[in-house]
Tab-separated table of C-alpha atoms in Angstrom:
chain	number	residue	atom	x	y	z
A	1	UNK	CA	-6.640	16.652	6.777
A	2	UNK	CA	-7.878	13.479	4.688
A	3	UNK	CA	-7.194	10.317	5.383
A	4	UNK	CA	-6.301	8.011	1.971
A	5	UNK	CA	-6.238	4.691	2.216
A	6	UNK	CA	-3.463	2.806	-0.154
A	7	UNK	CA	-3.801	-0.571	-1.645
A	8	UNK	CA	-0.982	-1.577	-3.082
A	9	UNK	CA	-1.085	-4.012	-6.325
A	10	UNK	CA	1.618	-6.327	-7.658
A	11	UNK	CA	1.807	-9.360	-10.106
A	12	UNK	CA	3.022	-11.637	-7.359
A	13	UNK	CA	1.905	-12.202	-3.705
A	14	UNK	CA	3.745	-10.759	-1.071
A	15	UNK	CA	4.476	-13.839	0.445
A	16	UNK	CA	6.321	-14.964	-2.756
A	17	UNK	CA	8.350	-11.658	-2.540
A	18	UNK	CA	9.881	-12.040	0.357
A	19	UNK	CA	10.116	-15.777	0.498
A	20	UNK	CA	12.305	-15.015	-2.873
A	21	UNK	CA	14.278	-12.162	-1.724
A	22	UNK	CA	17.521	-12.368	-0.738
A	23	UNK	CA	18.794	-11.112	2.722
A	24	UNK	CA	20.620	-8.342	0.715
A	25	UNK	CA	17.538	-7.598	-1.519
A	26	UNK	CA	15.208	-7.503	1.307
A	27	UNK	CA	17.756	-4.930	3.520
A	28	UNK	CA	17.545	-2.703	0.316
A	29	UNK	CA	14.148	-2.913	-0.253
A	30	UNK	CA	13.471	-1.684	3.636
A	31	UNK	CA	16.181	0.619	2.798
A	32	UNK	CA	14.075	2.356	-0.162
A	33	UNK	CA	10.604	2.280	2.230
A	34	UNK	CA	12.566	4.054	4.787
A	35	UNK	CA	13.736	6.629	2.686
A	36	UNK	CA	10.509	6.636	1.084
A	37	UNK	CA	8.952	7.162	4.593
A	38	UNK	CA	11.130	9.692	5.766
A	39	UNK	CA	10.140	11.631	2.632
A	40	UNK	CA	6.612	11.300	3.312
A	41	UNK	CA	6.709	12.170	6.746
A	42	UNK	CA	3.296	13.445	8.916
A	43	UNK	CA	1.859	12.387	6.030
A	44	UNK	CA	1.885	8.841	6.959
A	45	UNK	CA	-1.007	8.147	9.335
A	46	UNK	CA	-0.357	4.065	9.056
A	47	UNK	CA	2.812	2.658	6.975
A	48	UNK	CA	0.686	-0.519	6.746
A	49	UNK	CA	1.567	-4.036	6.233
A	50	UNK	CA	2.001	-6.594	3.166
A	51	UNK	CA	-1.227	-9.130	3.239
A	52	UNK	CA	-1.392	-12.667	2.906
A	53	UNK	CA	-3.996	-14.813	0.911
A	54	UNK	CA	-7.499	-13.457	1.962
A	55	UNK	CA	-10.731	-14.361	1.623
A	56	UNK	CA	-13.868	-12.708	-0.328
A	57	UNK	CA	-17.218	-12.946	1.428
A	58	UNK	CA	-21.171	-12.717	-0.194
A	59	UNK	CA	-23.923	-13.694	1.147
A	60	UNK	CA	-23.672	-17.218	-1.259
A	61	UNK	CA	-20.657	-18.042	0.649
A	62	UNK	CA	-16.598	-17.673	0.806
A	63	UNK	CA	-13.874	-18.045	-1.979
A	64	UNK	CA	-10.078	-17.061	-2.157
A	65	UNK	CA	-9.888	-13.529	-3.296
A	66	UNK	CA	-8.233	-13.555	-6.733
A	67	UNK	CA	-6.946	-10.095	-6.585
A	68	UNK	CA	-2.939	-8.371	-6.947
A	69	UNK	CA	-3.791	-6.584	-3.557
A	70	UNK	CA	-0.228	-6.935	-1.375
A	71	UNK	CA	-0.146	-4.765	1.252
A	72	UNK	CA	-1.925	-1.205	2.839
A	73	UNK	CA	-1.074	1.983	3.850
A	74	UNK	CA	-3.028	4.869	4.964
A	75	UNK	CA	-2.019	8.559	4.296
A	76	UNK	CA	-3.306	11.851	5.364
A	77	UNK	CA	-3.448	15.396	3.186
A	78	UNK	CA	-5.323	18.479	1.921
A	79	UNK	CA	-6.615	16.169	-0.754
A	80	UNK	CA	-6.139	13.972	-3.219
A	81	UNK	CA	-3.442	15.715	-5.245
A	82	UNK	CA	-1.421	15.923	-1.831
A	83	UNK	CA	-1.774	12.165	-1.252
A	84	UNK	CA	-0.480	11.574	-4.773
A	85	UNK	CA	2.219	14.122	-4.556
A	86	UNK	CA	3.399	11.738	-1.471
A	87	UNK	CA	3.885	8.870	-3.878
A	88	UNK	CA	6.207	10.116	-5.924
A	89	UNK	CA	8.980	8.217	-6.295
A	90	UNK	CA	7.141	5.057	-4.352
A	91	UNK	CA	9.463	2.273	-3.695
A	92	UNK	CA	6.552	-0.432	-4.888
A	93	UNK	CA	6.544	1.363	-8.380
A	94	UNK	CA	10.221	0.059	-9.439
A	95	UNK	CA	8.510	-3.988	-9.018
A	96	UNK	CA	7.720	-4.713	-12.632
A	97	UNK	CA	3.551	-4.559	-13.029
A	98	UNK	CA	3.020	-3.023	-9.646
A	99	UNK	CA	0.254	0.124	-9.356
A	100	UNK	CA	-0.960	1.607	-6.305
A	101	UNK	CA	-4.573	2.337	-5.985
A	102	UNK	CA	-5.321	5.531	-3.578
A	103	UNK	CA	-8.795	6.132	-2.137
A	104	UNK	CA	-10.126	9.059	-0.066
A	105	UNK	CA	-11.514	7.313	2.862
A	106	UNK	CA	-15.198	9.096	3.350
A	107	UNK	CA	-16.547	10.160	7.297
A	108	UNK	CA	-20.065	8.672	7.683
A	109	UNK	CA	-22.736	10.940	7.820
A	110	UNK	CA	-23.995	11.212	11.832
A	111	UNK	CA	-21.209	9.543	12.983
């Protein structure tokens, strides 16, 4: 199997999400990843976690990232079609503006 790793992109921070959700939206929202989850089954090697503010790094210094990234997930399958094929139906697609990037994660060579 291949692992996948998931960035998932949205107009507004996750910390503005939930700090704006209702009780009620944020139960159904869980709701939806569950289901979502359950659907995806083995195929979930990490569900992941939203991300706060971050932080870019080059060698002339720091600055606040000024990317959509919101959250992470990593998924296992035969390949990339397979790691798609898990996303159908994604609960993070019905947000207005949100995409999900998906990247095969590589093994190093001699390691």
């Amino acid at each position: 199997m291949t692992k996948f790793v998931v960035l998932y992109n949205a107009p507004q921070s996750a910390q503005s999400q939930m700090a704006e959700s209702s009780p009620e939206a944020a139960q159904e929202g869980m709701k939806a990843w569950m289901e979502w989850a359950a659907k995806a089954g083995d195929g979930i090697v990490d569900m992941g976690n939203p991300l706060g503010a971050g932080k870019e790094v080059t060698a002339a210094g720091t600055t606040d990232t000024n990317t959509q990234v919101g959250g992470y997930g990593i998924l296992q399958a035969d390949d990339m079609d397979g790691a798609l094929a898990l996303l159908d139906g994604h609960p993070h697609l019905m947000m207005p503006g949100a995409s999900i990037q998906v990247y095969e994660a590589l093994d190093i060579p001699g390691m």
